[in-house]
Short mmCIF file of C-alpha atoms and ligand atoms in Angstrom, two decimals:
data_model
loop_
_atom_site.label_atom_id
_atom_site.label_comp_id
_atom_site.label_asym_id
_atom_site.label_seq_id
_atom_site.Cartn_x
_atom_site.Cartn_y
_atom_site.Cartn_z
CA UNK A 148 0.00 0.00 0.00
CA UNK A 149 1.22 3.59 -0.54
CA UNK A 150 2.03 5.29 2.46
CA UNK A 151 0.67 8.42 2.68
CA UNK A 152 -2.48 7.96 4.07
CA UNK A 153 -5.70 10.29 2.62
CA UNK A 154 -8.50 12.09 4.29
CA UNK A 155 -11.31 12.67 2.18
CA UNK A 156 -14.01 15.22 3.29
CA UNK A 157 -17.43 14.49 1.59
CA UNK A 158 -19.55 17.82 2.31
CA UNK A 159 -22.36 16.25 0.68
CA UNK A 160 -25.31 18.84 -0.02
CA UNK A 161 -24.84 20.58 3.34
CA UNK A 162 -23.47 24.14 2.06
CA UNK A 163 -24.23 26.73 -0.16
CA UNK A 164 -21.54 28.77 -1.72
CA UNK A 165 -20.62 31.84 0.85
CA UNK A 166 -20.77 28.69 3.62
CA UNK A 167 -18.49 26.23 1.23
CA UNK A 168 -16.12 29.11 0.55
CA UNK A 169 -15.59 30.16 4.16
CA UNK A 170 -15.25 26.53 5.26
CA UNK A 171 -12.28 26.24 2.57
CA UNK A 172 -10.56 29.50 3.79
CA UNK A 173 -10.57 27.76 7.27
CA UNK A 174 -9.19 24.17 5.74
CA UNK A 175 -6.78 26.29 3.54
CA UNK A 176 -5.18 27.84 6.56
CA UNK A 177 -5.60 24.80 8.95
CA UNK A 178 -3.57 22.86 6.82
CA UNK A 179 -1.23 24.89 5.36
CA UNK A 180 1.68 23.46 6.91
CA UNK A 181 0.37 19.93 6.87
CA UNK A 182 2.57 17.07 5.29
CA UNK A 183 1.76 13.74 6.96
CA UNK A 184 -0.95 12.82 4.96
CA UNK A 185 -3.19 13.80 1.35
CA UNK A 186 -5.97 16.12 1.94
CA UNK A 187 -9.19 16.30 0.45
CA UNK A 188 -12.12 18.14 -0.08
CA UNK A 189 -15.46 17.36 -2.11
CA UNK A 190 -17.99 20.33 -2.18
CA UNK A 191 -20.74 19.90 -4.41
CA UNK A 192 -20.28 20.30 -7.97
CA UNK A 193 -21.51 24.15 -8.26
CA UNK A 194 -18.99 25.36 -5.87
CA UNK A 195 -15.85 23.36 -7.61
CA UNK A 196 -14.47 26.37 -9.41
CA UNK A 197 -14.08 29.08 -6.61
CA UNK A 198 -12.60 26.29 -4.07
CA UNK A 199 -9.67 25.29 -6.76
CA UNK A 200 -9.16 29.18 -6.83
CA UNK A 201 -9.16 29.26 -2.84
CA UNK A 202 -6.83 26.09 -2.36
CA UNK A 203 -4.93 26.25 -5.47
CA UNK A 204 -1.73 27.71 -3.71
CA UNK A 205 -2.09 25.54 -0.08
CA UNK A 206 -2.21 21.66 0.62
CA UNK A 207 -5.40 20.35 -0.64
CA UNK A 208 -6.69 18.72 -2.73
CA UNK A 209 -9.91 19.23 -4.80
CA UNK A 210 -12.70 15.93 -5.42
CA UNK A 211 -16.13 16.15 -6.79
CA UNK A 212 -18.99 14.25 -5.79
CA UNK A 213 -20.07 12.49 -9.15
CA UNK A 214 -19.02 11.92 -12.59
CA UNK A 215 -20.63 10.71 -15.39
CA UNK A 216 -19.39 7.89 -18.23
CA UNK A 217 -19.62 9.91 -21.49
CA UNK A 218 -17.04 12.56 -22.17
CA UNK A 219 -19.82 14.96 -23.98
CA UNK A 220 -22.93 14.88 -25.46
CA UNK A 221 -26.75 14.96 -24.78
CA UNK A 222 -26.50 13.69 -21.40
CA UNK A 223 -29.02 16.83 -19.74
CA UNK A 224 -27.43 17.45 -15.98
CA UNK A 225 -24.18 15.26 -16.52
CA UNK A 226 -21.05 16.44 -16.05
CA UNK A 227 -17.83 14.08 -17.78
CA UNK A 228 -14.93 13.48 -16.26
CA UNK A 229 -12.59 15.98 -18.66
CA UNK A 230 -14.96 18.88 -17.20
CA UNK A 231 -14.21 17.97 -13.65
CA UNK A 232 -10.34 18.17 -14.34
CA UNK A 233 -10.65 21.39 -16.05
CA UNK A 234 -12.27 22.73 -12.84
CA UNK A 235 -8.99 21.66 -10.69
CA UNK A 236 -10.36 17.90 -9.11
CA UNK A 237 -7.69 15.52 -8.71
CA UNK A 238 -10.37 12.93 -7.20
CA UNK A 239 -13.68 12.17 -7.20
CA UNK A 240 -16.39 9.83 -4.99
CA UNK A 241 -18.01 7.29 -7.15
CA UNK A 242 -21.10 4.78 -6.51
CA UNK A 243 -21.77 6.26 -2.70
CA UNK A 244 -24.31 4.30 -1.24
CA UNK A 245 -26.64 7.98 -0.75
CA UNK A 246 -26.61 7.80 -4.99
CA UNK A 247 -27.18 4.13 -4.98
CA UNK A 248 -29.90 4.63 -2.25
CA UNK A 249 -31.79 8.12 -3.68
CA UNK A 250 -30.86 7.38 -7.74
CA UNK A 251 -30.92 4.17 -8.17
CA UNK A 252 -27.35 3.96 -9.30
CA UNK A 253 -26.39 0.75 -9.65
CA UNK A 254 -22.71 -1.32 -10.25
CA UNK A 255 -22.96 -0.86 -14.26
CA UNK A 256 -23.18 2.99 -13.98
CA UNK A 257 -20.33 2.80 -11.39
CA UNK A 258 -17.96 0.59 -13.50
CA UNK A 259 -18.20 2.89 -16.55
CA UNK A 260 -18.08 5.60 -14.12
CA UNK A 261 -14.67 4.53 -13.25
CA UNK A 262 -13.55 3.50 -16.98
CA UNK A 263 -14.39 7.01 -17.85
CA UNK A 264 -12.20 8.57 -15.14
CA UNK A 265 -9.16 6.46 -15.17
CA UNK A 266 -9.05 7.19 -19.10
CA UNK A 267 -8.67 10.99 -18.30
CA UNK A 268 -5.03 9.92 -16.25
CA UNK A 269 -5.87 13.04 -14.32
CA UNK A 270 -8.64 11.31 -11.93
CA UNK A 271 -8.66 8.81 -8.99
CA UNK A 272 -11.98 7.66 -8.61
CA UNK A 273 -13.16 6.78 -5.10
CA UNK A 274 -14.93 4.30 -5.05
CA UNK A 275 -17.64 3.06 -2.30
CA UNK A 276 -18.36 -0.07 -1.37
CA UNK A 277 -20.09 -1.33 1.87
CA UNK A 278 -23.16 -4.07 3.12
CA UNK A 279 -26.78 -2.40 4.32
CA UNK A 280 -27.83 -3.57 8.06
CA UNK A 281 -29.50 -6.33 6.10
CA UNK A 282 -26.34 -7.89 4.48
CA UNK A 283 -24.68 -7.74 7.45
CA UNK A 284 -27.60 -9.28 10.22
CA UNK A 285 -27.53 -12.17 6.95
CA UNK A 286 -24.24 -12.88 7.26
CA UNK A 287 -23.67 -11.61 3.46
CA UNK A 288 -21.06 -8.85 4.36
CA UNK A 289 -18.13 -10.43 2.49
CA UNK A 290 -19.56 -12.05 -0.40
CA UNK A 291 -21.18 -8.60 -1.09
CA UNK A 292 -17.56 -6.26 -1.01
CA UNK A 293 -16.29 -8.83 -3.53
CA UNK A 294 -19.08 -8.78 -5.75
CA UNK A 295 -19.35 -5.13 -5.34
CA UNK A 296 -15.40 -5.13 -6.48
CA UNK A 297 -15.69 -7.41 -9.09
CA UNK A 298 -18.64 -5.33 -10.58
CA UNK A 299 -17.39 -2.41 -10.37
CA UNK A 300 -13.94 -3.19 -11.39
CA UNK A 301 -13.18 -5.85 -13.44
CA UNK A 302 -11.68 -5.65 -16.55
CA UNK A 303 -10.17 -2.47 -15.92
CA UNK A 304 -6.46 -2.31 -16.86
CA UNK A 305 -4.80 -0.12 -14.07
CA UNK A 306 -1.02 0.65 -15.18
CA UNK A 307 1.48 3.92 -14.28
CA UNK A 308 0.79 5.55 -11.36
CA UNK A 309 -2.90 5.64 -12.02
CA UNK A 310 -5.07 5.48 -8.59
CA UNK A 311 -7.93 4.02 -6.84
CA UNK A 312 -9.16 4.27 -3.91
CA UNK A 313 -11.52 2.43 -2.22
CA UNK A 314 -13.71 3.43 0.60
CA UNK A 315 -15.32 0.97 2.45
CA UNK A 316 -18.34 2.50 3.61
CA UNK A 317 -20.93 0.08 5.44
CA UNK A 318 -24.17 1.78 4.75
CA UNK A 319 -25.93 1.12 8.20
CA UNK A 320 -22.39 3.42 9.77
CA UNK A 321 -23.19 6.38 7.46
CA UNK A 322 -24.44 9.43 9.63
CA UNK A 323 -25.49 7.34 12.34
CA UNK A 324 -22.86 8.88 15.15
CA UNK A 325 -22.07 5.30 15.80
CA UNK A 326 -18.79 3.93 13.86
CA UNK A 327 -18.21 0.30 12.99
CA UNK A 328 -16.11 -1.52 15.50
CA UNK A 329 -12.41 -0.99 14.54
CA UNK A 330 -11.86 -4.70 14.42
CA UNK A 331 -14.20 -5.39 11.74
CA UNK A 332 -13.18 -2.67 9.40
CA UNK A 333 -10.00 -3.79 9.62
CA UNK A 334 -11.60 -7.67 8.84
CA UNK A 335 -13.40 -5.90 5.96
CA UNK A 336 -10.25 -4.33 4.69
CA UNK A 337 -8.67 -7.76 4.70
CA UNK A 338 -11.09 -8.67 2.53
CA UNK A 339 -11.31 -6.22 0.46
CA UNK A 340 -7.34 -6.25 -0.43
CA UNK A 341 -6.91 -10.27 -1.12
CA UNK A 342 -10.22 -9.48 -3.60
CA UNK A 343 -7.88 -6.25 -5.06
CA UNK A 344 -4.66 -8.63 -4.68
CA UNK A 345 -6.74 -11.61 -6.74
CA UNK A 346 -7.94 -8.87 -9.46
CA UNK A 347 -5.06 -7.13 -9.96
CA UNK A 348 -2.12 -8.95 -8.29
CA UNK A 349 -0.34 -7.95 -5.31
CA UNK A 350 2.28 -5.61 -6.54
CA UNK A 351 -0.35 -3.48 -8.51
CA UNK A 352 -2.76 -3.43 -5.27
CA UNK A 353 0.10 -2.12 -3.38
CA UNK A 354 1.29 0.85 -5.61
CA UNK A 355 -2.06 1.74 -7.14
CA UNK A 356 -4.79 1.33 -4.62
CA UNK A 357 -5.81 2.62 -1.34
CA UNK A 358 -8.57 1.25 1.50
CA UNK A 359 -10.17 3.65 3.59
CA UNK A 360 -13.02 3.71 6.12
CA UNK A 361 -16.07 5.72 6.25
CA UNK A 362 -18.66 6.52 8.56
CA UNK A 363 -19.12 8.45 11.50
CA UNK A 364 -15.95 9.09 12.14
CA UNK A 365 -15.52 11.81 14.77
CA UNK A 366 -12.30 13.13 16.53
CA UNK A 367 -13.23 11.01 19.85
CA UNK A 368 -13.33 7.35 17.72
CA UNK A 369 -11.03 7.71 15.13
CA UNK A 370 -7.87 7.06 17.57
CA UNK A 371 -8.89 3.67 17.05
CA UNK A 372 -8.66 3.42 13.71
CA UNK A 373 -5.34 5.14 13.32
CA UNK A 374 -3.16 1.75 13.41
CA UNK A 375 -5.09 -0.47 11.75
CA UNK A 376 -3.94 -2.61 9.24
CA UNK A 377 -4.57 -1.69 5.56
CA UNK A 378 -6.27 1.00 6.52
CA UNK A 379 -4.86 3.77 4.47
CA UNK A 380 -7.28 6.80 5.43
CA UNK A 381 -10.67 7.67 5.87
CA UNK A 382 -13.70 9.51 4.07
CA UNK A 383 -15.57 11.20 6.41
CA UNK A 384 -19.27 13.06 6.03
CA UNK A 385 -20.27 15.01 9.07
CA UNK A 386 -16.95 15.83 10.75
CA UNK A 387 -15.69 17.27 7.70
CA UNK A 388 -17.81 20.16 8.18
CA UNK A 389 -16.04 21.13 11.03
CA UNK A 390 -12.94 22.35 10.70
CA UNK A 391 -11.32 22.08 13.74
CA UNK A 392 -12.63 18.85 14.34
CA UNK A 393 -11.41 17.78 11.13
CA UNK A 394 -7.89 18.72 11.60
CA UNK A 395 -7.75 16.48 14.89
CA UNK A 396 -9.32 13.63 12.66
CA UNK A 397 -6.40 14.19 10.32
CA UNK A 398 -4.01 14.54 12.83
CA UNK A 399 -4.87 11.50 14.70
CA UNK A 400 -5.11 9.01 11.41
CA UNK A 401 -1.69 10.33 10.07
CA UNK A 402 -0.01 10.00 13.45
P1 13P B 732 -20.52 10.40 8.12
O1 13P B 732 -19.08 10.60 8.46
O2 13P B 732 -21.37 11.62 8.35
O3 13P B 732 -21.09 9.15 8.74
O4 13P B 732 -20.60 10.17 6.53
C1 13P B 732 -19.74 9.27 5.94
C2 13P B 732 -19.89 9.37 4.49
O5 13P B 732 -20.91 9.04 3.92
C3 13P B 732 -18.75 9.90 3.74
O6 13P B 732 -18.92 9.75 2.37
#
């Protein structure tokens, strides 16, 4: 696995531009001298532009929310991959289970969501994976990471420096205050790498991809995640709205 470990602040639909600007001024200057660890922040899509002029001279990084598979056309309320690089995003979140949930998007969408991305060279898609409170109370947890992986991946030729990450997101955890227990992320993580390492091979897992954990993280739980194994960073909803919280978050993960 790479080393650097990334934090990856999803800010959802929560702010509207004067609030998602000021929030990036604070982040800007929080982390201005910050080198233990990648950065990054996802406003929603509107709001792109003026944070890549805000954090273009700091640490951070810029991610979007979505992407779509077709790099132009009649595709009403899409936006491709090229036109998220041209607004400054390095990254960007793909298949989270709120878009699965609310829009029906389902593992086709995401694996030519990450074809299209990878093809720009200028991308890393993020992509989510977790079980609902069903899959998990059936005992399904692990047979459903791997087929999510294999769906949304395979095929895919990964080659340079080109990189994924992976955020395993178990959907019951998401907003809930409550975290998963550290133990069985780092189970899930397990099995989410010997999928990657059967896929792709172990050398490309370990230069290419990253495993991270999300939901509800806060600044008081998160020291127990910090020395996992394979766990390579987080992607966080709530706490990422607060940036003082946030920077302990980052601080404790990239100890
Ligand atoms: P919370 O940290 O609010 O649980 O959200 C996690 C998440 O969905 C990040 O994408």
């Amino acid at each position: 696995m790479l080393a650097k470990k990334i934090i990856i602040a999803n800010w959802k639909m929560n702010l509207n531009l004067s609030e998602t600007l000021a929030l990036a001024k604070k982040f800007k200057e929080k982390f201005a001298g910050f080198k233990e660890g990648e950065v990054v922040i996802c406003p929603s899509t509107l709001t792109l532009d003026h944070v890549a002029k805000i954090i273009k001279t700091g640490k951070l990084k810029l991610g979007a929310q979505n992407v779509f598979w077709e790099d132009k056309g009649a595709y009403t309320g899409e936006i491709s991959a090229d036109m998220l690089v041209e607004a400054g995003c390095e990254y960007v979140i793909i298949g989270h289970s709120e878009r699965r949930r609310y829009l029906f998007e389902n593992y086709e969408m995401i694996h030519k969501k990450v074809r299209a991305v990878l093809e720009t060279e200028k991308l890393a898609p993020i992509v989510c994976i977790g079980e609902t409170i069903e899959e998990k109370e059936s005992d399904k947890r692990d047979f459903v990471l791997v087929e999510q992986l294999q769906q949304a991946l395979s095929g895919i030729d990964v080659f340079g420096n080109q990189q994924i990450i992976i955020a395993y997101e178990p959907v019951w955890a998401i907003g809930t205050g409550t975290a998963i227990e550290p133990s069985e992320a780092e189970y899930a993580h397990k099995i989410i790498k010997l999928a990657l390492n059967d896929m792709f091979g172990m050398q490309v897992v370990s230069k290419n991809f990253r495993i991270i954990y999300g939901g509800s993280i806060n600044s008081k739980n998160v020291k127990k995640f910090a020395d996992l194994e394979d766990m390579n960073g987080l992607l966080v909803g709530g706490v990422g709205l607060k940036a003082d919280d946030f920077f302990k978050v980052v601080k404790e993960i990239t100890k």
